[in-house]
Amino acid sequence: MTANLLEFDASGLERFFAGLGEKPFRSRQVLRWMHQRGAGDFAQMSDLAKSLRANLEAQACIAAPAVAGDTVAADGTRKWLLKVDGANAVEAVFIPEPRRGTLCVSSHAGCTLDCAFCSTGKQGFNRNLSTGEIIGQLWLANRFLGAGERITNVVMMGMGEPCLNLDNVIPALRLMLDDNAYGLSRRRVTVSTSGVLPGMERLREECPVALAVSLHAPTDALRDRLVPVNRRYPLRELLKACRRYLDAAPRDFITFEYVMLDGVNDGEDQARALVAIAGQVKSKFNLIPFNAFPGAEFRRSSPDRIRRFADVLARAGLTVTTRRTRGGDVDAACGQLAGEVADRTRRSAAHQGRPVIVLEQRP
Ligand code: SAH
Ligand code: SF4
């Protein structure tokens, strides 16, 4: 069987090369060819012995997902639809800014969790992405980006819940950090989780990168409804896990994401309740204006309500920013990623019966 070399982190590739009777430095050369120079075939790897190249051609391949769509939004945000198998496709999004370029990466085809306001959740779930399918998103984006565009930051904020796929996500994170691969600092790689506690603990132990936690509500009653995984891992435990994560984190704060849903979680009282609980953790708040999708049951909070909510947090001494919606015109904004998921749960069918309220999509 041919081995897809995108599936390996540095130590995995070294083991594969040892199996071929090759020295570790050869595996590092190949790692650099693939991830730094974007090589997709062994013939390019001119500093390898011909015999090794022939051997690799016989036993290995470099196979990324197939690009099925490539859309650029008016603001330059670029979204790729990537076919990961015959039935499933996921999305990756590049967000250019003046001094940085952020790639938003998916970890699953669909999501097992079912947050009330998330388009991915509504699609149901098919499967975990493999390490090669996750790192393949960086590999492909690098090939497609134009001169002057560079991935300086990665956020695991695409489709899926990274903390439920750490067997495959951690090797991909290691490649993002590896000097022979993408060489990003831990501070520039962020995992976003809806609060899967065992995953947060494992990440802390094995590969602490920057952490964002999707908080979205100041009480268990509301969070149970919006982020159902809260029923399993309630706020008190979540906040404790956040404090613990900070022991190992590359940054001295956790980012709390908070989606702004009109009349649901965006009141000033709710902001005050949030101050009371979040004050326990060194954190920065990132308010995300809700992005609509067909069938969504929420509306985005008005700019005025968002401002008043942010003011309560800021007056209490918390750092708060409001995320600017990017790529909304091509459905590339937070929570709009849908790809194509051959749902193995019954969830997508259940959601189809709902009334469809299509809200304004542009910022
Ligand atoms: N599963 C992870 C990461 C993917 S979602 C998580 O939930 O954290 C990335 C962020 O987008 C999360 O904070 C998520 O709550 C938010 N999000 C989901 N749907 C959204 C929507 N419709 N509008 C705005 N943000 C949304
Ligand atoms: Fe899954 Fe995150 Fe969407 Fe919730 S918000 S359904 S955890 S992708």
PDB file of N, CA, C and O in Angstrom, residues 29 31 35 51 58 147 191 222 226 303 330 348 355 359:
ATOM      1  N   GLN A  29      14.575  16.354   5.197  1.00  0.00           N
ATOM      2  CA  GLN A  29      14.646  16.973   3.856  1.00  0.00           C
ATOM      3  C   GLN A  29      13.293  16.882   3.142  1.00  0.00           C
ATOM      4  O   GLN A  29      12.824  17.855   2.551  1.00  0.00           O
ATOM      5  N   LEU A  31      10.379  16.469   4.529  1.00  0.00           N
ATOM      6  CA  LEU A  31       9.413  17.327   5.232  1.00  0.00           C
ATOM      7  C   LEU A  31       9.517  18.765   4.705  1.00  0.00           C
ATOM      8  O   LEU A  31       8.509  19.419   4.425  1.00  0.00           O
ATOM      9  N   HIS A  35       6.427  20.684   2.902  1.00  0.00           N
ATOM     10  CA  HIS A  35       5.685  21.718   3.615  1.00  0.00           C
ATOM     11  C   HIS A  35       6.252  23.122   3.435  1.00  0.00           C
ATOM     12  O   HIS A  35       5.522  24.099   3.568  1.00  0.00           O
ATOM     13  N   SER A  51      17.936   6.785  -6.228  1.00  0.00           N
ATOM     14  CA  SER A  51      17.397   5.505  -5.748  1.00  0.00           C
ATOM     15  C   SER A  51      16.319   5.746  -4.683  1.00  0.00           C
ATOM     16  O   SER A  51      15.283   5.084  -4.662  1.00  0.00           O
ATOM     17  N   ALA A  58       7.599   4.437  -5.542  1.00  0.00           N
ATOM     18  CA  ALA A  58       6.971   3.110  -5.520  1.00  0.00           C
ATOM     19  C   ALA A  58       6.115   2.917  -4.274  1.00  0.00           C
ATOM     20  O   ALA A  58       5.092   2.230  -4.307  1.00  0.00           O
ATOM     21  N   ALA A 147       1.506  35.982  -4.687  1.00  0.00           N
ATOM     22  CA  ALA A 147       2.734  36.596  -4.189  1.00  0.00           C
ATOM     23  C   ALA A 147       2.353  37.622  -3.123  1.00  0.00           C
ATOM     24  O   ALA A 147       1.361  38.327  -3.268  1.00  0.00           O
ATOM     25  N   VAL A 191      -6.436  26.855  18.809  1.00  0.00           N
ATOM     26  CA  VAL A 191      -7.508  25.861  18.767  1.00  0.00           C
ATOM     27  C   VAL A 191      -8.733  26.484  19.415  1.00  0.00           C
ATOM     28  O   VAL A 191      -8.652  27.070  20.488  1.00  0.00           O
ATOM     29  N   LEU A 222     -28.867  28.900  29.932  1.00  0.00           N
ATOM     30  CA  LEU A 222     -28.825  29.375  28.545  1.00  0.00           C
ATOM     31  C   LEU A 222     -27.779  28.615  27.730  1.00  0.00           C
ATOM     32  O   LEU A 222     -28.005  28.259  26.575  1.00  0.00           O
ATOM     33  N   LEU A 226     -27.810  26.719  24.013  1.00  0.00           N
ATOM     34  CA  LEU A 226     -27.044  27.191  22.848  1.00  0.00           C
ATOM     35  C   LEU A 226     -25.903  26.247  22.476  1.00  0.00           C
ATOM     36  O   LEU A 226     -25.618  26.026  21.303  1.00  0.00           O
ATOM     37  N   PRO A 303     -25.682  46.752  16.024  1.00  0.00           N
ATOM     38  CA  PRO A 303     -24.396  47.335  16.431  1.00  0.00           C
ATOM     39  C   PRO A 303     -24.510  48.048  17.770  1.00  0.00           C
ATOM     40  O   PRO A 303     -23.598  47.996  18.596  1.00  0.00           O
ATOM     41  N   VAL A 330     -19.614  35.303   0.542  1.00  0.00           N
ATOM     42  CA  VAL A 330     -19.419  33.960  -0.031  1.00  0.00           C
ATOM     43  C   VAL A 330     -19.625  32.876   1.047  1.00  0.00           C
ATOM     44  O   VAL A 330     -19.088  31.781   0.952  1.00  0.00           O
ATOM     45  N   SER A 348     -29.457  16.441  10.133  1.00  0.00           N
ATOM     46  CA  SER A 348     -29.717  17.368   9.027  1.00  0.00           C
ATOM     47  C   SER A 348     -31.157  17.228   8.556  1.00  0.00           C
ATOM     48  O   SER A 348     -31.826  18.215   8.264  1.00  0.00           O
ATOM     49  N   PRO A 355     -38.983  26.116   9.568  1.00  0.00           N
ATOM     50  CA  PRO A 355     -39.231  27.251   8.684  1.00  0.00           C
ATOM     51  C   PRO A 355     -37.896  27.906   8.311  1.00  0.00           C
ATOM     52  O   PRO A 355     -36.982  27.956   9.125  1.00  0.00           O
ATOM     53  N   LEU A 359     -31.866  35.534   6.763  1.00  0.00           N
ATOM     54  CA  LEU A 359     -31.582  36.885   7.256  1.00  0.00           C
ATOM     55  C   LEU A 359     -30.532  37.542   6.363  1.00  0.00           C
ATOM     56  O   LEU A 359     -29.866  36.895   5.572  1.00  0.00           O
TER      57      LEU A 359
END
